């Protein structure tokens, strides 16, 4: 929090770049609040990026914040409001949208959908642009697995939840790995030992996780592969 406060002070003294810096700060705060199960605070922090009168308002970084805003909205019962934000952003992506705009929009639509349309939207999102980015794919798998479990489709929920947990562990995102593990426990599956699983994770030649190598090697392989393929989007994928 001290570092974010320092960055905020710097932003306010840098008028030409203040909105970009401030929106990044709000994204960091929102993701942090989500990570410690404070969805109300997360939503409040992230919502600022979408309010035109707020100093943190910034068009481009709205896309980067959108998926996390959707996560928080679901947890606090503000689906309708968040859906209106998604609808407004969809028209800003342009005729040939980049992965950095497609991925969060597809994620948010799936997470915010009603039960009648969620399954198809999750399937489309998992087969879409997010496939190239382990972090975003894992978040989709976690959300899909949690949705399936709530639908009492327990057996079907376990594969995406296991995949999400393994990817988060390999990326060193322990809070998110724990969240996937909690969902798995809720299906009746025994818990796990993160260190033992993470130590066997690596990227296969197809981009999926297999078992050997250390977490550091797995993360290095992921970063190298996706920096090579998608240099402009890698910063977003890794930072979130």
Coordinates of C-alpha atoms in Angstrom, one line a residue:
X1 CA 0.0 0.0 0.0
X2 CA 2.9 2.4 0.7
X3 CA 4.3 1.8 -2.8
X4 CA 0.9 2.4 -4.4
X5 CA 0.5 5.6 -2.4
X6 CA 3.9 6.8 -3.5
X7 CA 2.9 6.0 -7.1
X8 CA -0.3 7.9 -6.7
X9 CA 1.6 10.9 -5.5
X10 CA 3.9 10.7 -8.5
X11 CA 0.9 10.4 -10.8
X12 CA -0.7 13.5 -9.4
X13 CA 2.5 15.5 -10.1
X14 CA 2.7 14.1 -13.7
X15 CA -0.4 15.6 -15.4
X16 CA 0.3 14.3 -18.9
X17 CA 0.4 10.7 -17.7
X18 CA -1.7 10.9 -14.5
X19 CA -4.7 9.0 -15.7
X20 CA -2.6 6.1 -17.1
X21 CA -0.7 5.8 -13.8
X22 CA -3.8 6.2 -11.6
X23 CA -5.8 3.6 -13.5
X24 CA -2.9 1.1 -13.1
X25 CA -2.8 1.9 -9.4
X26 CA -6.6 1.2 -9.1
X27 CA -6.2 -2.1 -11.0
X28 CA -3.4 -3.2 -8.6
X29 CA -5.6 -2.2 -5.6
X30 CA -8.6 -4.0 -7.0
X31 CA -6.8 -7.2 -7.8
X32 CA -5.2 -7.1 -4.4
X33 CA -8.6 -6.7 -2.6
X34 CA -10.0 -9.6 -4.6
X35 CA -7.0 -11.7 -3.6
X36 CA -7.8 -11.2 0.1
X37 CA -11.5 -11.8 -0.4
X38 CA -12.7 -8.2 -0.1
X39 CA -15.0 -8.0 -3.2
X40 CA -16.8 -4.8 -2.1
X41 CA -13.5 -2.9 -1.8
X42 CA -12.3 -4.5 -5.0
X43 CA -15.3 -3.3 -6.9
X44 CA -15.0 0.2 -5.5
X45 CA -11.4 0.5 -6.5
X46 CA -11.9 -0.9 -10.0
X47 CA -15.1 1.0 -10.7
X48 CA -13.2 4.3 -10.6
X49 CA -11.4 3.4 -13.8
X50 CA -14.8 3.5 -15.6
X51 CA -16.1 6.8 -14.2
X52 CA -15.5 9.7 -16.6
X53 CA -15.2 12.3 -13.8
X54 CA -12.6 10.3 -11.9
X55 CA -8.9 11.1 -12.3
X56 CA -8.2 7.4 -12.8
X57 CA -10.6 7.2 -15.8
X58 CA -8.6 5.7 -18.7
X59 CA -10.1 4.1 -21.8
X60 CA -7.4 1.5 -22.6
X61 CA -6.9 0.3 -19.1
X62 CA -10.6 -0.2 -18.7
X63 CA -10.2 -3.3 -20.7
X64 CA -7.5 -4.6 -18.4
X65 CA -9.7 -4.0 -15.3
X66 CA -12.9 -5.4 -16.8
X67 CA -12.5 -9.1 -15.9
X68 CA -11.7 -8.3 -12.3
X69 CA -14.6 -5.9 -12.0
X70 CA -16.8 -8.7 -13.3
X71 CA -15.4 -11.1 -10.6
X72 CA -16.1 -8.6 -7.9
X73 CA -19.6 -7.7 -9.2
X74 CA -20.7 -11.4 -9.1
X75 CA -19.6 -11.7 -5.5
X76 CA -21.5 -8.6 -4.3
X77 CA -24.6 -8.9 -6.5
X78 CA -23.9 -6.2 -9.0
X79 CA -24.1 -8.2 -12.2
X80 CA -26.5 -5.8 -14.0
X81 CA -24.3 -2.8 -13.4
X82 CA -21.2 -4.6 -14.5
X83 CA -22.9 -6.0 -17.6
X84 CA -23.7 -2.4 -18.7
X85 CA -20.0 -1.6 -18.4
X86 CA -19.2 -4.6 -20.6
X87 CA -21.7 -3.5 -23.2
X88 CA -20.3 0.0 -23.3
X89 CA -16.8 -1.2 -23.7
X90 CA -17.6 -3.7 -26.4
X91 CA -18.3 -0.9 -28.9
X92 CA -14.8 0.6 -28.2
X93 CA -12.8 -2.4 -29.3
X94 CA -12.8 -1.4 -32.9
X95 CA -13.4 -3.4 -36.1
X96 CA -10.3 -5.5 -35.5
X97 CA -10.0 -5.8 -31.7
X98 CA -6.7 -6.9 -30.2
X99 CA -6.4 -9.8 -27.7
X100 CA -6.0 -7.2 -24.9
X101 CA -9.6 -6.2 -25.5
X102 CA -11.1 -9.5 -26.6
X103 CA -9.9 -11.5 -23.6
X104 CA -11.4 -9.4 -20.9
X105 CA -14.7 -8.9 -22.7
X106 CA -15.2 -12.6 -23.3
X107 CA -14.2 -13.4 -19.8
X108 CA -16.6 -10.8 -18.3
X109 CA -19.5 -11.9 -20.5
X110 CA -19.1 -15.5 -19.4
X111 CA -18.7 -14.7 -15.7
X112 CA -21.7 -12.3 -15.7
X113 CA -24.0 -14.5 -17.8
X114 CA -27.2 -16.1 -16.5
X115 CA -27.3 -19.8 -16.2
X116 CA -29.0 -20.3 -19.5
X117 CA -26.2 -18.8 -21.5
X118 CA -23.1 -19.2 -19.3
X119 CA -22.0 -22.6 -20.6
X120 CA -21.8 -21.5 -24.2
X121 CA -20.0 -18.3 -23.3
X122 CA -17.4 -20.1 -21.2
X123 CA -16.8 -22.6 -24.0
X124 CA -16.3 -19.8 -26.5
X125 CA -14.0 -17.8 -24.2
X126 CA -11.9 -20.9 -23.5
X127 CA -11.6 -21.6 -27.2
X128 CA -10.9 -17.9 -28.0
X129 CA -8.0 -15.5 -27.5
X130 CA -7.4 -16.5 -23.9
X131 CA -6.0 -19.8 -25.0
X132 CA -2.7 -18.2 -25.7
X133 CA -2.3 -16.8 -22.2
X134 CA -2.0 -19.2 -19.3
X135 CA -3.0 -16.6 -16.7
X136 CA -6.2 -15.7 -18.5
X137 CA -7.0 -19.2 -19.4
X138 CA -6.6 -20.3 -15.8
X139 CA -8.9 -17.6 -14.6
X140 CA -11.5 -18.8 -17.1
X141 CA -11.1 -22.4 -16.0
X142 CA -11.5 -21.4 -12.3
X143 CA -14.7 -19.4 -13.1
X144 CA -16.1 -22.2 -15.3
X145 CA -15.3 -24.9 -12.7
X146 CA -16.9 -22.8 -10.0
X147 CA -20.0 -22.3 -12.1
X148 CA -20.3 -26.0 -12.9
X149 CA -20.0 -26.8 -9.2
X150 CA -22.8 -24.4 -8.4
X151 CA -24.9 -26.2 -11.1
X152 CA -24.2 -29.5 -9.2
X153 CA -22.2 -30.8 -12.1
X154 CA -19.5 -31.9 -9.7
X155 CA -17.6 -34.4 -11.8
X156 CA -17.4 -32.0 -14.8
X157 CA -16.2 -29.2 -12.6
X158 CA -13.1 -30.9 -11.4
X159 CA -11.0 -30.9 -14.6
X160 CA -11.1 -27.1 -15.2
X161 CA -10.5 -26.5 -11.5
X162 CA -7.5 -28.8 -11.5
X163 CA -6.1 -27.2 -14.6
X164 CA -6.5 -23.7 -13.1
X165 CA -4.9 -24.8 -9.8
X166 CA -1.9 -26.2 -11.6
X167 CA -1.4 -23.1 -13.8
X168 CA -1.7 -20.7 -10.9
X169 CA 0.8 -22.8 -8.9
X170 CA 3.3 -22.8 -11.8
X171 CA 2.9 -19.0 -12.1
X172 CA 3.5 -18.5 -8.4
X173 CA 0.0 -17.1 -7.8
X174 CA -0.5 -19.0 -4.6
X175 CA -3.7 -17.1 -3.5
X176 CA -5.4 -18.0 -6.8
X177 CA -4.1 -21.6 -6.6
X178 CA -5.6 -21.8 -3.1
X179 CA -8.9 -20.4 -4.4
X180 CA -9.1 -23.1 -7.1
X181 CA -8.1 -25.7 -4.4
X182 CA -11.0 -24.5 -2.2
X183 CA -13.4 -25.0 -5.1
X184 CA -12.0 -28.5 -5.6
X185 CA -12.4 -29.3 -1.9
X186 CA -16.0 -28.2 -2.1
X187 CA -16.5 -30.9 -4.8
X188 CA -15.4 -33.5 -2.3
X189 CA -11.9 -33.9 -3.7
X190 CA -9.1 -34.0 -1.0
X191 CA -6.8 -31.1 -0.6
X192 CA -3.3 -30.8 -2.1
X193 CA 0.2 -29.8 -1.3
X194 CA 1.0 -26.8 -3.5
X195 CA 4.7 -27.1 -3.3
X196 CA 4.7 -30.7 -4.5
X197 CA 2.4 -29.9 -7.5
X198 CA 4.1 -26.7 -8.4
X199 CA 7.5 -28.4 -8.4
X200 CA 6.4 -30.7 -11.2
X201 CA 4.8 -28.1 -13.5
X202 CA 6.2 -27.1 -16.8
X203 CA 4.9 -26.0 -20.2
X204 CA 4.5 -28.7 -22.9
X205 CA 5.2 -27.9 -26.5
X206 CA 1.5 -27.3 -27.0
X207 CA 1.3 -24.7 -24.3
X208 CA -0.4 -26.8 -21.7
X209 CA 1.0 -27.8 -18.3
X210 CA 2.7 -31.1 -17.8
X211 CA 4.8 -32.5 -15.0
X212 CA 8.6 -32.1 -14.5
X213 CA 10.8 -29.1 -13.8
X214 CA 10.6 -26.4 -11.1
X215 CA 8.1 -23.5 -10.7
X216 CA 10.8 -21.1 -11.8
X217 CA 11.5 -23.1 -14.9
X218 CA 7.8 -23.3 -15.6
X219 CA 7.3 -19.5 -15.2
X220 CA 10.4 -18.8 -17.4
X221 CA 9.1 -21.0 -20.1
X222 CA 5.7 -19.4 -20.1
X223 CA 7.1 -15.9 -20.1
X224 CA 9.5 -16.6 -22.9
X225 CA 7.0 -18.3 -25.1
X226 CA 4.3 -15.6 -24.8
X227 CA 6.7 -12.7 -24.9
X228 CA 7.9 -14.1 -28.3
X229 CA 4.4 -14.7 -29.7
X230 CA 2.6 -11.7 -28.2
X231 CA 5.1 -9.0 -26.9
X232 CA 2.5 -6.3 -26.6
X233 CA 0.1 -8.3 -24.5
X234 CA 2.6 -10.2 -22.3
X235 CA 2.9 -7.2 -20.0
X236 CA -0.8 -7.3 -19.3
X237 CA -1.0 -11.0 -18.8
X238 CA 1.9 -11.2 -16.4
X239 CA 1.1 -8.1 -14.4
X240 CA -2.4 -9.3 -13.7

